[in-house]
Coordinates of C-alpha atoms in Angstrom, one line a residue:
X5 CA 45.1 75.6 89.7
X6 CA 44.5 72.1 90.7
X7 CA 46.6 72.9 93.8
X8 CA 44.4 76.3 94.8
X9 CA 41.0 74.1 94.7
X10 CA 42.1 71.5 96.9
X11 CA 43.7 74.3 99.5
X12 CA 39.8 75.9 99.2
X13 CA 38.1 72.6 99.6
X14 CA 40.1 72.1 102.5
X15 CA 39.6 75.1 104.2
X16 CA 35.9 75.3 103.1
X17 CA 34.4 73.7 106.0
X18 CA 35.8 76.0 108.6
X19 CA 33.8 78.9 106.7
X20 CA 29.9 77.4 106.4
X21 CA 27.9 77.7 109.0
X22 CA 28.9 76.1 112.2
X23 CA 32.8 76.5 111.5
X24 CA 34.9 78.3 113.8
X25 CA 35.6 81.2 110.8
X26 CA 31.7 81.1 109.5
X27 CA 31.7 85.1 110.1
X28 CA 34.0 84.6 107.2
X29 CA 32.3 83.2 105.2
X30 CA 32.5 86.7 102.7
X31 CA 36.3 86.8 102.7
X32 CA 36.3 82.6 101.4
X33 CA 33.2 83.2 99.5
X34 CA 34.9 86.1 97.6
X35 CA 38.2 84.8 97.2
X36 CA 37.0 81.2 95.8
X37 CA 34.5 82.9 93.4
X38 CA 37.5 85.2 91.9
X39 CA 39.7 82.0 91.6
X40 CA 37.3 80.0 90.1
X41 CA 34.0 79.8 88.6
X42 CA 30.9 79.5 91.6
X43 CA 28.9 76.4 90.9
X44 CA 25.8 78.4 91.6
X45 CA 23.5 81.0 89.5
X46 CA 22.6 83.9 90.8
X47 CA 18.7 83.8 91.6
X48 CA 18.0 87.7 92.4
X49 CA 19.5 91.4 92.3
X50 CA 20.4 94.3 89.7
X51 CA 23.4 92.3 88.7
X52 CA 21.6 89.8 86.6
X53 CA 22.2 90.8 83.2
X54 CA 24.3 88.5 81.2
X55 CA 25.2 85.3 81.4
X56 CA 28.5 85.1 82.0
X57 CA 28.7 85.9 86.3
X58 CA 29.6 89.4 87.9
X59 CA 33.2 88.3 88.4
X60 CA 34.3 87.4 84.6
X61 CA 32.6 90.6 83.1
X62 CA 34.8 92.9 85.7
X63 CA 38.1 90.6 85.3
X64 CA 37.5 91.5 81.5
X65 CA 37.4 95.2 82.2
X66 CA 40.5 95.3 84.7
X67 CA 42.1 93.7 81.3
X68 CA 41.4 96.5 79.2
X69 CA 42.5 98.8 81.5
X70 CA 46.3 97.4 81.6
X71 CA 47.5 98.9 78.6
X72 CA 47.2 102.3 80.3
X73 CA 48.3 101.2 83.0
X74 CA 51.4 100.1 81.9
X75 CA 51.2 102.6 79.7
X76 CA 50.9 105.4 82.8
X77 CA 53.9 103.8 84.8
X78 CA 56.3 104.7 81.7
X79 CA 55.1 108.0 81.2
X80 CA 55.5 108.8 84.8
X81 CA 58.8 107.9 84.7
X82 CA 59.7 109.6 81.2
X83 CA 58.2 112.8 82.6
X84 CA 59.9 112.4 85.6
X85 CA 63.2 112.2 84.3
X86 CA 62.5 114.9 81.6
X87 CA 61.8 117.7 84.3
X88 CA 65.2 116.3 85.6
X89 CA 66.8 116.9 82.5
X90 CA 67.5 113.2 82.4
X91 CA 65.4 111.3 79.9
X92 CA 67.9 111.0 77.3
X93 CA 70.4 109.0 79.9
X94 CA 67.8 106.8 81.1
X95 CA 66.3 103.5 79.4
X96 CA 63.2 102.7 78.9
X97 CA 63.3 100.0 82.4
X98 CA 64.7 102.8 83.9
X99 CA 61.6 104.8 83.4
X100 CA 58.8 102.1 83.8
X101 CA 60.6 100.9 86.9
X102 CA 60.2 104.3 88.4
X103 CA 57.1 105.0 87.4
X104 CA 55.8 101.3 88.4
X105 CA 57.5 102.1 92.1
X106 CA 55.1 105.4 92.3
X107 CA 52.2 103.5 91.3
X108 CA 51.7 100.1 92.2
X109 CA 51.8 101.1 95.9
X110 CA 48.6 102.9 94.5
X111 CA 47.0 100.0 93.8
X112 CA 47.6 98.1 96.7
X113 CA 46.4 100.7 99.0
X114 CA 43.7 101.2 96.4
X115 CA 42.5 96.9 96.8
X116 CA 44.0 97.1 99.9
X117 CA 41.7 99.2 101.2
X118 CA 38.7 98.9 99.2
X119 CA 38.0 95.6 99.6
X120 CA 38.7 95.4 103.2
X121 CA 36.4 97.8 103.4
X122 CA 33.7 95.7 101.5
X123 CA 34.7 92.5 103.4
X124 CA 33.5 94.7 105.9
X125 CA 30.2 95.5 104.4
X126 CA 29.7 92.0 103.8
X127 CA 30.6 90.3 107.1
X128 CA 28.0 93.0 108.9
X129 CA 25.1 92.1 106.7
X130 CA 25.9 88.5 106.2
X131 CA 25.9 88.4 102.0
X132 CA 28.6 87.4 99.9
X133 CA 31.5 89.5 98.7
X134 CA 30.6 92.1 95.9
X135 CA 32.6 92.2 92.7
X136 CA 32.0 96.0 91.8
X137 CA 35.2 96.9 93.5
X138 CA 37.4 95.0 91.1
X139 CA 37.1 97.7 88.7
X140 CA 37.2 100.6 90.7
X141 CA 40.5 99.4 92.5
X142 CA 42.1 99.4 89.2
X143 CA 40.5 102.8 87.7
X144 CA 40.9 105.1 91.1
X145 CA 44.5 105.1 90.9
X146 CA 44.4 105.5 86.8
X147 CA 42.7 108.8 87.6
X148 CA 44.5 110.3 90.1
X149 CA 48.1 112.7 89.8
X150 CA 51.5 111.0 90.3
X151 CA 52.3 112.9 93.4
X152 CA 49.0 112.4 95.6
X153 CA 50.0 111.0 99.0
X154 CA 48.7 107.4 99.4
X155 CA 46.9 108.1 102.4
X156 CA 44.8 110.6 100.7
X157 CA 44.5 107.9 98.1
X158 CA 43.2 105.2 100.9
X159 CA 40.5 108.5 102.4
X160 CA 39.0 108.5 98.7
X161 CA 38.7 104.9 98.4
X162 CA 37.0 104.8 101.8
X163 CA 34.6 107.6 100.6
X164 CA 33.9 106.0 97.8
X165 CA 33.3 102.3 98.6
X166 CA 30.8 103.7 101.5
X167 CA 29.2 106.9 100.4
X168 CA 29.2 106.1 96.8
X169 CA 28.2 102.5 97.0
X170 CA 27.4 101.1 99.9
X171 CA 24.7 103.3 101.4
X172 CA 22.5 102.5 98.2
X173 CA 22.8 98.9 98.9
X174 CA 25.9 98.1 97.5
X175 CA 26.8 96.4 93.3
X176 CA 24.2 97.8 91.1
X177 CA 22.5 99.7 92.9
X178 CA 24.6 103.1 93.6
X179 CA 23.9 105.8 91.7
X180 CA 27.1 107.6 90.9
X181 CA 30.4 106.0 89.5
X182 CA 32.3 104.9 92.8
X183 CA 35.5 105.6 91.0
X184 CA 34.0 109.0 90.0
X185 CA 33.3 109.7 93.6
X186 CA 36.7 109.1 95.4
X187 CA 38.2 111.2 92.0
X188 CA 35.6 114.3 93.2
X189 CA 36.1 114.0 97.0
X190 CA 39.8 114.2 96.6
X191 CA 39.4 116.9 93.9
X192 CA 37.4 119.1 96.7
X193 CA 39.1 118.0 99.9
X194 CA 42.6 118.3 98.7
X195 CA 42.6 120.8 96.0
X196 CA 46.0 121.4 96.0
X197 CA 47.0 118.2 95.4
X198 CA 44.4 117.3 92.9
X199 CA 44.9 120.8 90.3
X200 CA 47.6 123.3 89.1
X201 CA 51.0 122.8 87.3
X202 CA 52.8 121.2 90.8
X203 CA 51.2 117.6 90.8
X204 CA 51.0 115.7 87.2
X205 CA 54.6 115.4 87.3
X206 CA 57.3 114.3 90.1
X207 CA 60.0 116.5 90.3
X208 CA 62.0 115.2 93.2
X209 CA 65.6 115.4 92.5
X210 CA 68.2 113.1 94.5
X211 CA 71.9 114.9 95.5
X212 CA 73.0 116.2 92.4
X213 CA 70.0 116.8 90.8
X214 CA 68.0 119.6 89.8
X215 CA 64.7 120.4 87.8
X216 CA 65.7 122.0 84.5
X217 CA 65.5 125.5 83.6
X218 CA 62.2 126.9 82.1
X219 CA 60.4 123.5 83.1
X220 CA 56.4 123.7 83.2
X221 CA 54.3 121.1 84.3
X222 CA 51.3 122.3 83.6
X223 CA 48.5 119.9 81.9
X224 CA 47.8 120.8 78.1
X225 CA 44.1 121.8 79.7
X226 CA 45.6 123.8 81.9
X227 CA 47.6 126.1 79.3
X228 CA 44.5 126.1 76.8
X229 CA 42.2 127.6 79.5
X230 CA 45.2 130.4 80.7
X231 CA 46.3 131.2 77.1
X232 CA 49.3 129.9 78.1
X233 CA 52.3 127.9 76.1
X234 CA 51.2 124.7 75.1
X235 CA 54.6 122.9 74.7
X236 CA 53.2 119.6 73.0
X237 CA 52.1 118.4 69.6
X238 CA 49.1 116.9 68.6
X239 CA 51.0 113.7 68.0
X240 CA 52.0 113.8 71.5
X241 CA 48.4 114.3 73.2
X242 CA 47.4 111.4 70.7
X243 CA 50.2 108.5 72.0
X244 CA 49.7 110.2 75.2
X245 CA 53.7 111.8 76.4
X246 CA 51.8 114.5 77.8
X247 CA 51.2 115.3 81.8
X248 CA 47.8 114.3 83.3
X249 CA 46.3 111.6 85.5
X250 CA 48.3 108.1 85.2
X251 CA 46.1 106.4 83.1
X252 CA 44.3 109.3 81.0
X253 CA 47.1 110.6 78.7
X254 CA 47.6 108.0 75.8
X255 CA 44.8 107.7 73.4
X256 CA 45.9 104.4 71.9
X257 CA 46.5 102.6 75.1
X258 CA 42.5 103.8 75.8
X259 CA 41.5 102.7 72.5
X260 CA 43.2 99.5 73.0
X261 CA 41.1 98.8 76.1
X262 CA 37.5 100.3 74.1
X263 CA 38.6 97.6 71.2
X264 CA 38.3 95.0 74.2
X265 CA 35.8 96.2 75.5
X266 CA 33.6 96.2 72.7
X267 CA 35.1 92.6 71.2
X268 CA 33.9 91.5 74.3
X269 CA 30.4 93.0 74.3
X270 CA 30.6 94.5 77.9
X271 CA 31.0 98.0 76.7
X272 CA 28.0 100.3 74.9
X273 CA 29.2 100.9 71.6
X274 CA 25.8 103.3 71.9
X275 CA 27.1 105.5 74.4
X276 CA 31.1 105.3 73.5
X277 CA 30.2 106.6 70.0
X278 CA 27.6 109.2 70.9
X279 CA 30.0 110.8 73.4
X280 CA 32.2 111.6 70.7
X281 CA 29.5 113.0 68.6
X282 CA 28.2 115.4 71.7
X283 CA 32.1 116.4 72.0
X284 CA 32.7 117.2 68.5
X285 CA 28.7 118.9 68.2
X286 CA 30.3 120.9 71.5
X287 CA 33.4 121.5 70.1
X288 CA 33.0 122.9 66.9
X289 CA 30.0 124.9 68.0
X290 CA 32.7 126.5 70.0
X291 CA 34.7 127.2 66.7
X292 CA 31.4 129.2 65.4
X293 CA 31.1 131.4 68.2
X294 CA 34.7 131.7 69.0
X295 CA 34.9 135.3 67.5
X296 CA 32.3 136.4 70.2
X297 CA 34.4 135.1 73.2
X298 CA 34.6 137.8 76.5
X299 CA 38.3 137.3 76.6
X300 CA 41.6 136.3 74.5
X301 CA 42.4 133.2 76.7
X302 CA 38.5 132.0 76.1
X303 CA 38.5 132.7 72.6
X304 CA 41.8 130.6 72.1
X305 CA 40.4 127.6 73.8
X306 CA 37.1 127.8 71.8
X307 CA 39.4 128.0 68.8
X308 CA 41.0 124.8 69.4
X309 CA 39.6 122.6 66.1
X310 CA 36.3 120.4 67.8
X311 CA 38.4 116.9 67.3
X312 CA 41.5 117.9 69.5
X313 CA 39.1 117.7 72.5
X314 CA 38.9 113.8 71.8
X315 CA 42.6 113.4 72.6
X316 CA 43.3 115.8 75.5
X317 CA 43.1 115.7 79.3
X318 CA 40.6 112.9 80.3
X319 CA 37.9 112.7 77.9
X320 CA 38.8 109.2 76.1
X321 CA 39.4 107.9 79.4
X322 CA 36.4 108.6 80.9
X323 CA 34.1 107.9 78.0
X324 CA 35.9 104.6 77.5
X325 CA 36.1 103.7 81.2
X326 CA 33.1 105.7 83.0
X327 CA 30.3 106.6 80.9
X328 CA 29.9 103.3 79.9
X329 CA 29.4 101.8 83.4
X330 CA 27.0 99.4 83.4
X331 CA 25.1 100.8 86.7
X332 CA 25.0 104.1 87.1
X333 CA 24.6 105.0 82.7
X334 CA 21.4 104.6 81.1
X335 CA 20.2 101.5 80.6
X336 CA 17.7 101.9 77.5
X337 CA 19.1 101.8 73.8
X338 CA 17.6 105.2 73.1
X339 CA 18.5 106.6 76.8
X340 CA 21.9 105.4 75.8
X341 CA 22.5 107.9 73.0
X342 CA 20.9 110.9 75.2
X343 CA 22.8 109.8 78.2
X344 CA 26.4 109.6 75.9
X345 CA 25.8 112.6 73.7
X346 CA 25.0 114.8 76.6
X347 CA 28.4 113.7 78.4
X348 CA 30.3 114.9 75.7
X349 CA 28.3 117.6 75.2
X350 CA 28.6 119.0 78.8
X351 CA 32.5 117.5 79.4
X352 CA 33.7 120.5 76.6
X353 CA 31.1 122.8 78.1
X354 CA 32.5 122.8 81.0
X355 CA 36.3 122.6 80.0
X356 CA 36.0 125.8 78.0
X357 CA 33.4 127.9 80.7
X358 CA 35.8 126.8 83.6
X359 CA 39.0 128.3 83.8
X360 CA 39.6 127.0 86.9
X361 CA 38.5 123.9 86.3
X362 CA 39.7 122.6 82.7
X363 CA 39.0 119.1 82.7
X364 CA 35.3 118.5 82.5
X365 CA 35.0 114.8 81.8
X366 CA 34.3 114.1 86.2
X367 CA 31.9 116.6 86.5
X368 CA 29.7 115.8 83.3
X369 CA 29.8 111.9 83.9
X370 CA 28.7 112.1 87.7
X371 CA 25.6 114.7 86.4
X372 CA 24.7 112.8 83.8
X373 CA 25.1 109.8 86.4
X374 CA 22.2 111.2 88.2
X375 CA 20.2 112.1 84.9
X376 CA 20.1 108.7 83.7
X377 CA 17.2 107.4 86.0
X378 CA 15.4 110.4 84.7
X379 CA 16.0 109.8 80.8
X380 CA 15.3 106.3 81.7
X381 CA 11.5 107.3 82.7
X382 CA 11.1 109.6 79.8
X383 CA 12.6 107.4 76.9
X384 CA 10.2 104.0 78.8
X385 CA 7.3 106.5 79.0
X386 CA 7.3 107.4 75.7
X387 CA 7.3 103.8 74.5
X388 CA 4.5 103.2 76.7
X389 CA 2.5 106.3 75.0
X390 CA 2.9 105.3 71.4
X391 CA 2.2 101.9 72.1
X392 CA -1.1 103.4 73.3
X393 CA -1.6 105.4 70.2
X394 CA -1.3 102.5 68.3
X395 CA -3.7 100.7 70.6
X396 CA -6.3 103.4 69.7
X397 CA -5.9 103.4 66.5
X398 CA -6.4 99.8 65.7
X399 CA -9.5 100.0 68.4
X400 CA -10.8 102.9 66.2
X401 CA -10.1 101.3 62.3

């Protein structure tokens, strides 16, 4: 590392004001603060909250987002070679390699992109780089299908970074989840290439090949909510060998990163665990009125026992990942546990009321996104009002 700070140190010169790169000063800022730790505090903005900097506490969530990563490339390749008929010929490098050659071109256009696009931001309105795209490089590509062209990937980003971020002012102050955002654009620009049973799994076949007989890649969301087969095991939504975005499918991988994150403190534990009690409140409330459903496919899906919600499509994901982002969640300890519960509540809502839409998780994070201030208010102002009461009273006694 000794190496990299005497390159910087070097260089540093041409970058302050009066050097011949000092426009650039973003791009050196930003890549000398991610290599090593600024010797400055921050003295103003929404980002002061801990005191570890910006950079570390997104680092640490990129970390616990790896295991279902890696996780993601294998399955991608497993599924891959199933619909090919070929999984039992092919190791597990064979698998991961192919999955990891769909995906990590994901990711570079995903950084790629991104951050040019903030270098951007930042060399217009003269401020240093902004670290809030570290984790959304990493979790756009976890949440999109296998088969989604990378240019469509590099639009979303771009929609994201500046309509979901930037126009509020940039890191801590946008509103929605920018990884939310590029995930919804792409959802209603591109529908067919963000929905149905054609794009969780790559079916391309080389000479030779061919997609097995009888093969259905439809999501285990999609066949609840059209009464359809579901062809996997409860085991298999848990450790996650089921089709769906890269990084949603495996339950331990995303537990893994949830243990991380809440080792690590970065996480709310608060809004984590009262997700899973508005799923479960949602999803056996379901199981009561199940008998009353308007139609067969509807009243299987409400059926389905309140806990299997937790471990299909992208619930633990986006609890994990999402819900818990430090910016555009709830930022009181009570507002919390409104803020969490409701996201559950509303995410299995919406995957049993919406045929067409099964997967609920995107659309109950970024409403409850724009909730938050509101609960915020409510859960302050109601603070302020008993403190008041108890004012009174002590005036009166």
């Amino acid at each position: 590392m000794k190496l990299f700070k005497n390159i910087l140190d070097s260089v540093k010169p041409h970058f302050e004001a009066g050097g011949k790169f000092e426009k650039l000063h973003p791009v050196y800022d930003g890549f000398a603060t991610f290599l090593f730790t600024p010797g400055h505090t921050s003295h103003s903005g929404a980002h002061v909250r801990d005191a570890i900097d910006l950079k570390r506490t997104m680092i640490t969530v990129v970390m616990a987002m790896v295991p279902a990563l890696l996780f993601g490339m294998w399955n991608a390749g497993n599924l891959h070679y199933t619909a090919l008929g070929l999984a039992e010929t092919m190791t597990f490098g064979d698998k991961f390699l192919w999955g990891a050659m769909k995906i990590v071109p994901m990711l570079i256009v995903s950084y790629g992109v991104g951050l040019g696009v903030e270098f951007i931001f930042c060399i217009i309105k003269k401020h240093s780089i902004q670290e809030g795209y570290l984790v959304s490089g990493m979790l756009i590509p976890l949440i999109m299908p296998i088969d989604i062209p990378l240019w469509m990937v590099a639009v979303s980003v771009i929609f994201a970074v500046v309509i979901g971020k930037e126009v509020f002012g940039g890191t801590g102050m946008n509103i929605l989840n920018p990884a939310l955002t590029a995930r919804a654009f792409a959802f209603f620009a591109y529908p067919t290439y963000m929905s149905g049973d054609k794009v969780w799994i790559n079916t391309s076949a080389d000479a030779g090949q061919s997609v097995v007989d009888g093969f259905s890649g439809a999501t285990v969301l999609g066949s609840y909510a059209t009464g359809g087969d579901v062809q996997y095991s409860v085991w298999d939504m848990f450790m996650g060998f089921i089709p769906g975005s890269i990084g949603e499918t495996s339950t331990v991988a995303i537990l893994i990163g949830a243990a991380i994150l809440l080792y690590t403190g970065i996480a709310s534990w608060r809004i984590m665990l009262s997700g899973v009690i508005g799923a479960l409140a949602m999803g056996y409330l379901f199981n009561a009125f199940a008998p009353h459903a308007i139609s067969p496919e509807q009243q299987s899906f409400m059926s389905l026992p309140g806990w299997q919600h937790l471990i299909m499509g992208g619930f633990a994901f986006g609890i994990v990942f999402m819900a818990t982002d430090p910016v555009s969640a709830a930022q009181t300890n009570r507002g919390k546990w409104i803020y969490g519960f409701l996201v559950g509540f509303f995410a299995i809502m919406i995957r049993v009321f919406n045929p067409a839409y099964p997967e609920g998780i995107m659309m109950a994070i970024l409403f409850m996104n724009v909730m938050a201030p509101l609960i915020d208010h409510y859960v302050i102002q109601a603070n302020i009002n008993k403190r008041k009461k108890r004012l009174a009273t002590v005036k009166a006694a």
